[in-house]
Coordinates of C-alpha atoms and ligand atoms in Angstrom, one line a residue:
M1 CA -13.6 4.6 70.8
D2 CA -10.3 4.8 68.8
N3 CA -7.1 3.1 69.8
E4 CA -5.8 6.1 71.7
G5 CA -9.0 6.4 73.7
V6 CA -8.9 2.7 74.6
F7 CA -5.3 3.1 75.9
Y8 CA -6.2 6.0 78.2
R9 CA -9.4 4.2 79.5
Q10 CA -7.5 1.0 80.2
L11 CA -4.6 2.9 81.9
P12 CA -5.1 2.3 85.6
K13 CA -5.4 5.7 87.2
V14 CA -5.4 7.4 90.6
E15 CA -7.8 10.3 91.2
L16 CA -6.8 12.5 94.1
H17 CA -8.7 15.8 93.5
A18 CA -12.4 15.3 92.9
H19 CA -15.0 17.4 94.6
L20 CA -18.1 15.3 95.0
N21 CA -20.8 17.8 93.9
G22 CA -18.6 19.0 91.0
S23 CA -18.2 15.4 89.8
V24 CA -21.9 14.7 89.4
S25 CA -22.4 13.6 85.8
S26 CA -24.9 14.9 83.3
Q27 CA -26.9 11.7 83.6
T28 CA -27.2 12.0 87.4
I29 CA -28.1 15.7 87.1
E30 CA -30.9 14.6 84.7
K31 CA -32.3 12.2 87.3
L32 CA -32.2 14.9 90.0
I33 CA -33.9 17.5 87.8
R34 CA -36.7 15.0 87.0
Q35 CA -37.1 14.3 90.7
K36 CA -37.3 18.0 91.5
P37 CA -39.3 19.7 88.7
H38 CA -40.4 22.5 91.1
L39 CA -36.8 23.8 91.3
D40 CA -37.1 24.6 87.5
I41 CA -33.4 24.1 87.0
D42 CA -32.1 24.3 83.4
H43 CA -29.6 21.6 82.7
S44 CA -27.3 24.0 80.9
T45 CA -26.6 25.8 84.2
T46 CA -25.0 22.8 85.8
A47 CA -22.1 22.1 83.4
I48 CA -19.6 23.9 81.2
G49 CA -19.4 22.1 77.8
K50 CA -16.7 21.6 75.3
G51 CA -15.0 24.8 74.2
Q52 CA -16.9 26.9 76.7
Q53 CA -15.3 29.0 79.4
R54 CA -16.5 30.8 82.6
T55 CA -14.9 33.0 85.1
L56 CA -14.0 31.4 88.4
D57 CA -16.9 33.3 90.0
E58 CA -19.3 31.9 87.5
C59 CA -18.0 28.4 88.3
F60 CA -18.8 28.9 91.9
E61 CA -22.4 29.9 90.9
V62 CA -22.7 26.5 89.2
F63 CA -21.9 24.7 92.5
K64 CA -24.8 26.6 94.1
V65 CA -27.2 25.3 91.6
I66 CA -26.0 21.7 92.1
H67 CA -26.3 22.1 95.9
K68 CA -30.0 23.0 95.4
L69 CA -30.5 19.7 93.6
V70 CA -28.5 17.6 96.1
D71 CA -30.2 18.4 99.4
T72 CA -31.3 15.1 101.0
E73 CA -29.6 12.0 102.4
E74 CA -31.0 10.0 99.4
D75 CA -29.5 12.5 97.0
V76 CA -26.1 12.3 98.6
L77 CA -26.2 8.5 98.5
M78 CA -27.2 8.5 94.9
V79 CA -24.7 11.1 93.7
T80 CA -21.8 9.5 95.6
T81 CA -22.7 6.0 94.3
D82 CA -23.0 7.2 90.7
V83 CA -19.8 9.2 90.9
I84 CA -17.8 6.2 92.3
K85 CA -19.1 3.9 89.6
E86 CA -18.3 6.4 86.9
F87 CA -14.7 6.8 88.1
A88 CA -14.4 3.0 88.2
A89 CA -15.8 2.7 84.7
D90 CA -13.2 5.2 83.6
G91 CA -10.4 2.9 84.9
V92 CA -9.7 4.7 88.1
K93 CA -8.5 2.2 90.7
Y94 CA -8.0 4.5 93.7
L95 CA -10.1 7.6 94.3
E96 CA -10.0 10.2 97.0
L97 CA -13.4 12.0 97.0
R98 CA -13.7 15.3 98.9
S99 CA -16.8 17.1 99.9
T100 CA -18.0 19.9 102.2
P101 CA -20.5 18.6 104.7
R102 CA -23.7 20.5 104.4
E103 CA -26.7 21.0 106.6
V104 CA -30.2 21.5 105.0
K105 CA -32.7 22.2 107.7
D106 CA -35.8 21.6 105.5
T107 CA -34.8 18.0 104.7
G108 CA -33.1 17.0 107.9
L109 CA -29.7 16.7 106.3
T110 CA -27.0 17.4 108.9
K111 CA -23.3 17.7 108.5
K112 CA -22.9 14.5 110.4
S113 CA -25.5 12.6 108.3
Y114 CA -23.9 14.0 105.2
I115 CA -20.6 12.4 106.0
E116 CA -22.3 9.2 107.2
T117 CA -24.1 8.9 103.9
V118 CA -21.0 9.4 101.8
I119 CA -19.3 6.7 103.9
K120 CA -22.4 4.4 103.4
A121 CA -22.2 4.9 99.6
I122 CA -18.4 4.0 99.6
Q123 CA -19.2 0.9 101.6
Q124 CA -22.1 -0.1 99.4
C125 CA -19.9 0.1 96.3
K126 CA -17.2 -2.0 98.0
N127 CA -19.8 -4.6 99.0
E128 CA -21.0 -4.7 95.4
G129 CA -17.5 -5.4 94.3
V130 CA -16.9 -2.2 92.3
D131 CA -13.2 -2.4 91.3
I132 CA -12.0 0.8 93.0
D133 CA -10.6 1.8 96.4
V134 CA -12.3 4.9 97.6
R135 CA -11.3 7.2 100.5
F136 CA -12.8 10.5 101.7
L137 CA -11.5 13.9 102.6
V138 CA -13.8 16.2 104.6
A139 CA -13.7 19.7 103.0
I140 CA -13.6 23.1 104.6
D141 CA -15.2 25.8 102.6
R142 CA -12.9 28.8 103.3
R143 CA -15.9 31.2 102.9
N144 CA -17.4 29.9 106.2
G145 CA -14.6 31.2 108.4
T146 CA -12.8 30.1 111.5
E147 CA -15.5 28.6 113.7
V148 CA -17.0 26.4 111.0
A149 CA -13.5 25.3 110.0
M150 CA -12.8 24.2 113.5
E151 CA -16.2 22.4 113.7
T152 CA -15.4 20.6 110.4
V153 CA -12.0 19.5 111.7
K154 CA -13.6 18.0 114.8
L155 CA -16.1 16.1 112.6
A156 CA -13.3 14.9 110.4
E157 CA -11.4 13.7 113.4
E158 CA -14.4 11.8 114.7
F159 CA -14.9 10.0 111.4
M160 CA -11.2 9.4 110.9
L161 CA -11.4 7.3 114.1
S162 CA -14.7 5.6 113.3
S163 CA -14.8 5.0 109.6
D164 CA -12.4 2.0 109.3
G165 CA -9.8 4.1 107.5
L166 CA -12.2 5.6 104.9
V167 CA -11.8 9.2 106.1
V168 CA -8.1 10.0 105.6
G169 CA -7.8 13.7 105.4
L170 CA -9.0 17.2 105.1
D171 CA -9.4 19.5 102.1
L172 CA -9.4 23.3 102.1
S173 CA -11.3 24.7 99.1
G174 CA -14.1 27.2 98.3
D175 CA -13.9 30.5 96.5
P176 CA -10.3 31.6 96.8
S177 CA -11.2 35.3 96.6
V178 CA -13.0 35.0 100.0
G179 CA -11.4 34.9 103.4
H180 CA -7.7 34.5 104.4
G181 CA -5.8 31.4 105.3
K182 CA -4.5 32.9 108.5
D183 CA -7.9 32.6 110.0
L184 CA -8.0 28.9 109.3
L185 CA -4.6 28.1 110.5
P186 CA -5.6 26.9 114.0
A187 CA -8.1 24.5 112.5
L188 CA -5.6 23.2 109.9
Q189 CA -2.9 22.8 112.6
R190 CA -5.3 20.8 114.8
A191 CA -6.2 18.6 111.9
K192 CA -2.5 17.9 111.2
N193 CA -1.8 17.2 114.8
C194 CA -4.5 14.6 115.1
G195 CA -3.3 12.7 112.0
L196 CA -5.6 13.9 109.3
K197 CA -3.7 14.4 106.0
L198 CA -4.0 17.9 104.5
S199 CA -4.7 18.8 100.9
L200 CA -4.9 22.6 100.5
H201 CA -6.0 24.7 97.5
L202 CA -3.2 27.2 97.3
S203 CA -2.4 30.1 94.9
E204 CA -5.3 29.1 92.6
V205 CA -5.6 32.8 91.8
P206 CA -2.8 35.5 91.7
S207 CA -1.9 37.7 94.7
Q208 CA -2.1 35.0 97.4
L209 CA 1.6 34.7 97.9
E210 CA 1.5 35.7 101.6
E211 CA -1.3 33.2 102.3
S212 CA 0.5 30.4 100.4
D213 CA 3.8 31.2 102.2
L214 CA 2.0 30.9 105.6
L215 CA 0.1 27.7 104.9
L216 CA 3.1 26.1 103.3
N217 CA 4.8 26.2 106.7
L218 CA 2.3 23.7 108.1
P219 CA 3.3 22.0 105.7
P220 CA 0.4 20.4 103.8
D221 CA 0.6 16.9 102.5
R222 CA -0.6 17.9 99.0
I223 CA -1.5 21.0 97.2
G224 CA -4.5 21.7 95.0
H225 CA -3.6 23.7 91.8
G226 CA -0.7 25.9 93.0
T227 CA -1.2 27.8 89.7
F228 CA 0.6 31.0 90.7
F229 CA 3.6 29.7 92.7
H230 CA 6.3 30.0 90.2
P231 CA 8.1 33.2 89.3
E232 CA 7.0 33.2 85.5
V233 CA 3.4 33.9 86.6
G234 CA 4.1 36.4 89.4
G235 CA 4.9 33.9 92.1
S236 CA 8.3 33.6 93.8
Q237 CA 11.3 31.3 93.9
S238 CA 11.0 31.0 97.6
L239 CA 7.5 29.5 97.3
V240 CA 8.7 27.0 94.7
D241 CA 11.7 26.1 97.0
K242 CA 9.4 25.4 99.9
V243 CA 7.2 23.1 97.8
V244 CA 10.3 21.3 96.4
K245 CA 12.1 21.1 99.7
N246 CA 9.1 19.5 101.4
N247 CA 8.4 17.4 98.3
I248 CA 4.7 18.3 98.4
P249 CA 2.8 16.7 95.5
L250 CA 0.7 19.0 93.3
E251 CA -2.8 18.0 92.1
L252 CA -3.1 19.5 88.6
C253 CA -6.4 19.9 86.8
L254 CA -5.9 21.1 83.2
T255 CA -9.5 21.4 81.9
S256 CA -10.7 22.9 85.1
N257 CA -8.1 25.6 85.1
V258 CA -8.5 26.5 81.4
K259 CA -12.3 26.5 81.5
G260 CA -12.2 28.5 84.8
Q261 CA -9.8 30.9 83.1
T262 CA -7.1 30.9 85.7
V263 CA -4.7 29.5 83.0
P264 CA -4.9 31.1 79.5
C265 CA -4.5 27.9 77.5
Y266 CA -3.3 24.3 77.8
V267 CA 0.3 24.8 76.6
K268 CA 0.7 27.5 79.3
H269 CA -0.6 25.1 82.1
H270 CA 1.8 24.9 85.0
F271 CA 1.9 21.1 84.6
K272 CA 4.9 21.8 82.3
Y273 CA 6.8 23.7 84.9
W274 CA 6.5 21.1 87.6
Y275 CA 6.8 18.1 85.4
Q276 CA 10.1 19.5 83.9
L277 CA 11.3 19.9 87.5
G278 CA 10.6 16.3 88.1
H279 CA 8.3 17.3 91.0
P280 CA 5.5 14.9 91.9
S281 CA 2.6 16.1 89.8
V282 CA -0.7 14.2 89.8
I283 CA -3.2 14.7 86.9
C284 CA -6.8 15.1 88.3
T285 CA -10.2 16.2 87.2
D286 CA -11.3 18.6 89.9
D287 CA -15.0 18.6 88.9
K288 CA -15.6 16.1 86.1
G289 CA -19.3 16.9 85.9
V290 CA -19.1 20.7 85.9
F291 CA -16.1 20.7 83.5
S292 CA -17.5 17.9 81.3
T293 CA -14.4 15.7 81.4
D294 CA -13.0 12.5 82.9
L295 CA -9.6 11.4 84.1
S296 CA -8.8 9.4 80.9
Q297 CA -9.4 12.6 78.9
E298 CA -7.2 14.6 81.3
Y299 CA -4.3 12.2 80.8
Q300 CA -4.8 12.2 77.1
L301 CA -4.9 16.0 77.1
A302 CA -1.7 16.3 79.1
A303 CA 0.1 13.8 76.8
S304 CA -1.0 15.6 73.6
T305 CA -0.2 19.1 74.9
F306 CA 3.2 18.3 76.4
G307 CA 4.3 15.5 74.1
L308 CA 4.3 12.6 76.6
S309 CA 4.9 9.1 75.3
R310 CA 2.7 6.2 76.5
K311 CA 5.6 5.1 78.7
D312 CA 5.7 8.6 80.2
V313 CA 2.0 8.5 80.8
W314 CA 2.2 5.1 82.5
K315 CA 4.9 6.4 84.8
L316 CA 2.8 9.5 85.6
S317 CA -0.2 7.4 86.7
Q318 CA 2.1 4.9 88.6
Q319 CA 3.9 7.7 90.5
A320 CA 0.5 9.1 91.7
I321 CA 0.3 6.0 94.0
D322 CA 3.1 7.4 96.2
C323 CA 0.9 10.6 96.7
I324 CA -2.2 8.9 98.1
F325 CA -3.3 9.5 101.7
A326 CA -4.1 5.8 102.4
P327 CA -1.4 3.8 104.3
E328 CA 1.6 2.0 102.9
D329 CA -0.1 -1.4 102.5
V330 CA -2.6 0.2 100.1
K331 CA 0.2 1.7 98.1
Q332 CA 1.8 -1.8 97.8
Q333 CA -1.5 -3.3 96.7
L334 CA -1.9 -0.7 94.0
K335 CA 1.6 -1.1 92.8
Q336 CA 0.9 -4.8 92.4
K337 CA -2.2 -4.0 90.5
W338 CA -0.3 -1.7 88.1
N339 CA 2.2 -4.5 87.5
D340 CA -0.5 -7.0 86.8
L341 CA -2.2 -4.7 84.3
H342 CA 0.9 -3.6 82.5
T343 CA 0.9 -6.3 79.8
Q344 CA -2.8 -5.8 79.1
V345 CA -2.5 -2.0 78.7
F346 CA 0.5 -2.2 76.4
K347 CA -0.6 -5.2 74.3
Ligands
5GP1 P1 -18.8 19.7 97.4 O1 -17.8 20.1 98.4 O2 -20.2 20.4 97.6 O3 -18.9 18.3 97.2 O4 -18.3 20.2 96.0 C1 -18.4 21.6 95.5 C2 -17.5 22.5 96.3 O5 -16.1 22.2 96.1 C3 -17.6 24.0 95.9 O6 -18.7 24.6 96.5 C4 -16.3 24.5 96.3 O7 -16.3 24.8 97.7 C5 -15.3 23.4 96.1 N1 -14.7 23.4 94.7 C6 -15.0 22.7 93.6 N2 -14.2 23.1 92.6 C7 -13.3 24.0 93.1 C8 -12.2 24.7 92.6 O8 -11.8 24.6 91.4 N3 -11.6 25.6 93.4 C9 -11.9 25.7 94.7 N4 -11.2 26.6 95.4 N5 -13.0 25.1 95.2 C10 -13.6 24.2 94.5

């Protein structure tokens, strides 16, 4: 690894937008494929390599293939453990993983055991002393409609109360071209009222201004992507104003957006717009496995594309601490950790 690479790896980082099954590495996929030869899955269908692109629809097909491979409690335990250790090895000190609880009748996996298993993996990593604080957001797949959304919120609520602070919030994700946010509003409102933090994928594709406007009224605690909020890309000043007024941090995923073709190229990524505004913008991976990246690479990419100095990059990673969903004492511990590591990173 060259000098630059070492800096970005050593930089302590916060990852706030990581979908569990999208984060499964090529090595873990290899293990799963070996365990399930009968599925006859070709490794090239589970990741989008360097220089390759797919439409967003094609990206959602990739998740379906990974879901076939991850269909038992043992699989969920293995992928969660591997993903956590990989983020830790990449210098991530605080991670919020998110995942959609899934039921698989054939294997006995239930939504509840799915969440329990993710929590078990987080606790196991903690007990092993892996140097990373991990929290969990339960995800709603918008494709599944009102009832499932409400059921998911109830599950999340239950685990928020019983997981010793590990379940901190709720994510709204899934294919943005399916369904409408207004149908999910009661579930999201309930989640908010019971103390779950909300991170919502908003305006990931064009023509969702009405939905974004509606959901911004909640308001969410963070926004995933927000690619089409600003007027230059067909959004509106009033959406931008709402985001700014409520100081809602954005989770921004450069490689994911370019490979998924919602952003034409890196220099046109909306990171520039929000960063120039001085708005809280957190660099994230989205799906490090599917998009063949890691958080160090994402920071390096943002720096080289937008001309950020090492000092700017440090500030960016440090400011992400204020956007986490874990409570204030965790923020203070992380800030202390950043202070302790500063000399080593800039030596
Ligand atoms: P899982 O929830 O199974 O752990 O992770 C995969 C799921 O995350 C996908 O099926 C999809 O619902 C969601 N997801 C992953 N990446 C994206 C993305 O870029 N946009 C949206 N809207 N959803 C995503």
